[in-house]
Short mmCIF file of N, CA and C in Angstrom, two decimals:
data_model
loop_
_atom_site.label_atom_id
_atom_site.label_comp_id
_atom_site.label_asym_id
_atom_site.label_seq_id
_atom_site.Cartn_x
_atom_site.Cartn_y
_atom_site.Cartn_z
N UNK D 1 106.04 11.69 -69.58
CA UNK D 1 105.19 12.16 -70.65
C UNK D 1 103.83 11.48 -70.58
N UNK D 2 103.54 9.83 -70.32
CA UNK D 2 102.45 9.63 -69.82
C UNK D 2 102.08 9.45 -69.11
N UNK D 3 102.13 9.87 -67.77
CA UNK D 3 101.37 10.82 -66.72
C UNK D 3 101.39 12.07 -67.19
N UNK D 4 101.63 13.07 -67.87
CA UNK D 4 101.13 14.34 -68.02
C UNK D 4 99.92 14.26 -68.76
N UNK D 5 100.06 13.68 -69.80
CA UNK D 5 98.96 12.69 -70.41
C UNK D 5 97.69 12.21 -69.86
N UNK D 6 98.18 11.59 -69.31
CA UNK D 6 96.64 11.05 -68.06
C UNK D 6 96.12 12.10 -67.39
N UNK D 7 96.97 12.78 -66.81
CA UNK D 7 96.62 14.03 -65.81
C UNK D 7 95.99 14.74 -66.66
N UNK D 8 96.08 15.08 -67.83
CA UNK D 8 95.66 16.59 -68.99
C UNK D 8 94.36 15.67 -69.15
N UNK D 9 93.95 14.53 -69.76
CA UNK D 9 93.09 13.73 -70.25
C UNK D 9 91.77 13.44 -68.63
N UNK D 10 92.61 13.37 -67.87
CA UNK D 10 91.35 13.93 -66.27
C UNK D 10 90.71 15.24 -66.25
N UNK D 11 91.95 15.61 -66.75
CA UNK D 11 91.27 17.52 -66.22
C UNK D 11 90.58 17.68 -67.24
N UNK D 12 90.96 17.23 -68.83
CA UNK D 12 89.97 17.85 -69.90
C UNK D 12 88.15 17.08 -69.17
N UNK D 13 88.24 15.72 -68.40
CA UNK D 13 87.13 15.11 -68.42
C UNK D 13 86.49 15.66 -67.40
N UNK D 14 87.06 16.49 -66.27
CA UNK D 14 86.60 16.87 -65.40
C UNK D 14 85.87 18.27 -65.53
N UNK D 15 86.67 19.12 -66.23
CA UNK D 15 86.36 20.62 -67.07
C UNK D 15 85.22 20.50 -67.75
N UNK D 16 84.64 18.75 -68.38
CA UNK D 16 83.88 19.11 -69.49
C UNK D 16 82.81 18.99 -68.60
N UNK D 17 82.90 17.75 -67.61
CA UNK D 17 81.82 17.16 -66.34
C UNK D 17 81.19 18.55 -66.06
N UNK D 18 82.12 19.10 -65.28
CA UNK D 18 81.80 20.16 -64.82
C UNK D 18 80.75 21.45 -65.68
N UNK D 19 81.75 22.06 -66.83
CA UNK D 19 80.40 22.23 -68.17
C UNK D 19 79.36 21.98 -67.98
N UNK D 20 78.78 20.69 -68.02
CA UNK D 20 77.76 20.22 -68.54
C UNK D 20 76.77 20.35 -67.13
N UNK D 21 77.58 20.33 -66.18
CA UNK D 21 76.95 20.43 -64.41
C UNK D 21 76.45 21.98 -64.48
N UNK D 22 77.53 22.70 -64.77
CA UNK D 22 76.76 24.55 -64.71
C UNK D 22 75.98 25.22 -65.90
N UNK D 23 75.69 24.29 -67.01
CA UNK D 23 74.65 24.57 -67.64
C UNK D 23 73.38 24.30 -67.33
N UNK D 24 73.03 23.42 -66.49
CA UNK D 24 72.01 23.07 -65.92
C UNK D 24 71.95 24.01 -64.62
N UNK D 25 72.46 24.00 -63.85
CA UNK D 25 72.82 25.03 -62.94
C UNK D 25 72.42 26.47 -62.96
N UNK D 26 73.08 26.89 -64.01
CA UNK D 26 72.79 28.24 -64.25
C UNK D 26 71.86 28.82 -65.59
N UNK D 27 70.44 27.49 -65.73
CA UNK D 27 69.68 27.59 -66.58
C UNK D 27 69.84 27.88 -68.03
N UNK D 28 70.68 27.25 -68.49
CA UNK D 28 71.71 27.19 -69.72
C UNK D 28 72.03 28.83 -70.31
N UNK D 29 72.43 29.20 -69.45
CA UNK D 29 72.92 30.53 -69.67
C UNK D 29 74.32 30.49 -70.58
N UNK D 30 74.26 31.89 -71.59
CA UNK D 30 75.39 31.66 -72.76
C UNK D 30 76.54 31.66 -72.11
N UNK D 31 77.05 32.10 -70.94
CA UNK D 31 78.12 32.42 -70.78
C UNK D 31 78.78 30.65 -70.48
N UNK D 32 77.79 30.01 -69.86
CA UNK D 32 79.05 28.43 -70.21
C UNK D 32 78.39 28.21 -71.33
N UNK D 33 77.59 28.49 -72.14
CA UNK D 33 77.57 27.66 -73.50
C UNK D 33 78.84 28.33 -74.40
N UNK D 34 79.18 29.25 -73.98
CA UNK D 34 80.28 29.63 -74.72
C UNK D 34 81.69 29.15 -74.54
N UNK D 35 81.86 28.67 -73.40
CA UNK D 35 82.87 27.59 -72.81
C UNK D 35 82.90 26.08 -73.51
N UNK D 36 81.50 25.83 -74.03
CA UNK D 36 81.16 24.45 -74.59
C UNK D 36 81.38 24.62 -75.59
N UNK D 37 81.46 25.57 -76.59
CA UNK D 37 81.18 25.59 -77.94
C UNK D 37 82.24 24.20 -79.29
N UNK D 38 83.22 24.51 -78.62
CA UNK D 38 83.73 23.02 -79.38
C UNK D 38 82.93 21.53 -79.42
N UNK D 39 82.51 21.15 -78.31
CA UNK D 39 81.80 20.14 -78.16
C UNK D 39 80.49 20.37 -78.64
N UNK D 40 79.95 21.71 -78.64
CA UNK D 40 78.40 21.98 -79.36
C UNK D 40 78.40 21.72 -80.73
N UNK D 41 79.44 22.75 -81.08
CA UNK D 41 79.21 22.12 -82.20
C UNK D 41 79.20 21.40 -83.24
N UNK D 42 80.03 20.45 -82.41
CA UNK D 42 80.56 18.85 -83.22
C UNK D 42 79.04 18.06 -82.88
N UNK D 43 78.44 18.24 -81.61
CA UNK D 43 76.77 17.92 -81.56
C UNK D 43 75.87 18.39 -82.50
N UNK D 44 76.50 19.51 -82.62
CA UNK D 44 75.08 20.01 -83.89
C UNK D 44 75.71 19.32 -85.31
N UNK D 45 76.85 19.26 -85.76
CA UNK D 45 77.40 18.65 -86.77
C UNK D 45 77.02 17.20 -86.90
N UNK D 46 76.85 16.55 -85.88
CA UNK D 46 76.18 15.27 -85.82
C UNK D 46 75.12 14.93 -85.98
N UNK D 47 74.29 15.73 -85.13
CA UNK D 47 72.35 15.63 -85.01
C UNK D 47 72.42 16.49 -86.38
N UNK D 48 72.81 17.25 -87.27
CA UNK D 48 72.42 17.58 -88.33
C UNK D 48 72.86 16.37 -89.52
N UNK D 49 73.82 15.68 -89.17
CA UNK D 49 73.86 14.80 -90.57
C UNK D 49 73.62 13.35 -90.13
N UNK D 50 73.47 13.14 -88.70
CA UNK D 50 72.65 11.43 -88.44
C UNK D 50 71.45 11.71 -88.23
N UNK D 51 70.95 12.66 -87.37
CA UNK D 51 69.56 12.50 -86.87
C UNK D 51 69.57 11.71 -85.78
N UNK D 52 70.52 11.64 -85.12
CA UNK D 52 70.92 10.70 -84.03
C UNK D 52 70.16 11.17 -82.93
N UNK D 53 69.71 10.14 -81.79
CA UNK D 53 69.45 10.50 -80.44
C UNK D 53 70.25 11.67 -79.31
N UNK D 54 69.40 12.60 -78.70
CA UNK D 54 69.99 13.99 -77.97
C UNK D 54 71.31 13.09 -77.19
N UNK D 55 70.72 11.99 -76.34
CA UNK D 55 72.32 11.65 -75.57
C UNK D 55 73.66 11.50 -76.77
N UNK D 56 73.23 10.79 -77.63
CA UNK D 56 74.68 10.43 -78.40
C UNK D 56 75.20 12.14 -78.63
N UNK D 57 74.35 12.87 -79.05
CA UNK D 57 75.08 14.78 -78.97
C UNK D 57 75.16 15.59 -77.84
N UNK D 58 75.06 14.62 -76.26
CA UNK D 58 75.55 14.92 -75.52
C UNK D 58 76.84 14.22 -74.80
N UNK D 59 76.79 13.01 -75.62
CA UNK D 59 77.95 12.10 -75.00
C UNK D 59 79.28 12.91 -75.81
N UNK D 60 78.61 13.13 -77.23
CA UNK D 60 80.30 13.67 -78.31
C UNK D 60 80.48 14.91 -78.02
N UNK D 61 79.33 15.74 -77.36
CA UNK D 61 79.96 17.07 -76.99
C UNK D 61 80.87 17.41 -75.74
N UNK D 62 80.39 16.20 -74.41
CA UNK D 62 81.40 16.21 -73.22
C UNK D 62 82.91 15.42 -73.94
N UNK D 63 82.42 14.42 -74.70
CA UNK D 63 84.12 13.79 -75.44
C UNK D 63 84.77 14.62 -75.73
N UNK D 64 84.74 15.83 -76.71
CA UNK D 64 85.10 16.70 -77.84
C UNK D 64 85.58 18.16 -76.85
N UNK D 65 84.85 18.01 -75.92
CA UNK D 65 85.62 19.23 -74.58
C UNK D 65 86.35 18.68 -74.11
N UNK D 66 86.64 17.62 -73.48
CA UNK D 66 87.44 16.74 -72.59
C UNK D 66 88.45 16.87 -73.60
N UNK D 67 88.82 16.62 -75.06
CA UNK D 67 90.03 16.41 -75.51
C UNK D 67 90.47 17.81 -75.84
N UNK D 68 89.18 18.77 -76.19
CA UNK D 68 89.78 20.51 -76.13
C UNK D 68 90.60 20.27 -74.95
N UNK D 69 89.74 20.72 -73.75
CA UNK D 69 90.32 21.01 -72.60
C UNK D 69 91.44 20.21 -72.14
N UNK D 70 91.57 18.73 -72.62
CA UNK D 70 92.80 17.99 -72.12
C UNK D 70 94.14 18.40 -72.79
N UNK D 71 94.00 18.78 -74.03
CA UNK D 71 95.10 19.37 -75.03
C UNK D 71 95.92 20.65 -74.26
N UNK D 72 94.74 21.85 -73.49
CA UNK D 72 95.32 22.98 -73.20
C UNK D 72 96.05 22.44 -72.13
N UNK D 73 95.58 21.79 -71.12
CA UNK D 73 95.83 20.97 -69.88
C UNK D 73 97.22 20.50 -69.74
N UNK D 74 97.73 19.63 -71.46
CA UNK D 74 98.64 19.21 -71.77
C UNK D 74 100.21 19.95 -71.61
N UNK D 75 99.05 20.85 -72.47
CA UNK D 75 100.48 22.44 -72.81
C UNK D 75 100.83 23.14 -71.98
N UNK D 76 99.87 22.89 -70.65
CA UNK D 76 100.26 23.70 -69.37
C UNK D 76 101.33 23.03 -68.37
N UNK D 77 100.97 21.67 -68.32
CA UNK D 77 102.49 20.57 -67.34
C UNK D 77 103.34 20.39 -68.22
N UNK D 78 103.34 20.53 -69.78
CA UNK D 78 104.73 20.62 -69.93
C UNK D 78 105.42 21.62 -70.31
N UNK D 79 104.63 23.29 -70.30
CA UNK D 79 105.62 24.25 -69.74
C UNK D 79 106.13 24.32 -68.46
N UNK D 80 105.23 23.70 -67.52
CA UNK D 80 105.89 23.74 -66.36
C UNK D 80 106.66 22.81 -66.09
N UNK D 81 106.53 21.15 -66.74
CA UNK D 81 107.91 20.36 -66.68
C UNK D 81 109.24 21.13 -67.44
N UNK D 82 109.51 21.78 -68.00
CA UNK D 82 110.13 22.62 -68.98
C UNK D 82 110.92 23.81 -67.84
N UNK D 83 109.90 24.25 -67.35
CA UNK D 83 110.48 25.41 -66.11
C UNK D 83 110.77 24.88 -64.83
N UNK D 84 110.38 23.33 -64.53
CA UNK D 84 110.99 22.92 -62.72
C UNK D 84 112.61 22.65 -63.40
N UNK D 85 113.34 22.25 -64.35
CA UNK D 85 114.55 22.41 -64.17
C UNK D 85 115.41 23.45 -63.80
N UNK D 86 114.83 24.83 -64.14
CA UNK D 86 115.22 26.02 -64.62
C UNK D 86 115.44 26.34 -62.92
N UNK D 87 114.37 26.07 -61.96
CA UNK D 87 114.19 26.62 -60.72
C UNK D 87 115.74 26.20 -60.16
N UNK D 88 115.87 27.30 -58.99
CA UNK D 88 117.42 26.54 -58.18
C UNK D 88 116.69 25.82 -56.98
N UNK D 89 117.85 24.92 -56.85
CA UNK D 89 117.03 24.25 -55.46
C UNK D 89 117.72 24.68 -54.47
#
């Protein structure tokens, strides 16, 4: 259970890395801002009630994907720990 854990918690960090790599990439085009949107808008929820610096609403928006994306990540190795018993060997 924790290694699926770790593993889901890489991929959410890698999914978000990545995000934040093809928005720049592809001249912040909506179609990955729409992939980001959990992490956006916990950034805009922030810079609207601190007034905080752009990195700190770019650091909580890659955090806030990483744990989206690590959650789905989660639910995916342990349907499949769930189904390698099921297989015959």
């Amino acid at each position: 259970m924790q290694v699926n854990l770790l593993v889901a918690l890489a991929v959410g960090a890698l999914v978000s890395t990545g995000l934040l790599v093809l928005e720049r990439v592809t001249d912040h085009s909506l179609a990955v801002m729409a992939w980001e949107m959990p992490g956006i808008s916990a950034a805009y929820l922030f810079w609207g009630a601190i007034g905080g610096p752009a990195f700190m609403g770019i650091a909580i928006a890659w955090l806030i994907n990483a744990v989206v994306y690590g959650v789905g990540a989660f639910a995916v190795l342990n349907c499949f720990k769930l189904l390698t018993p099921a297989l015959p060997k």
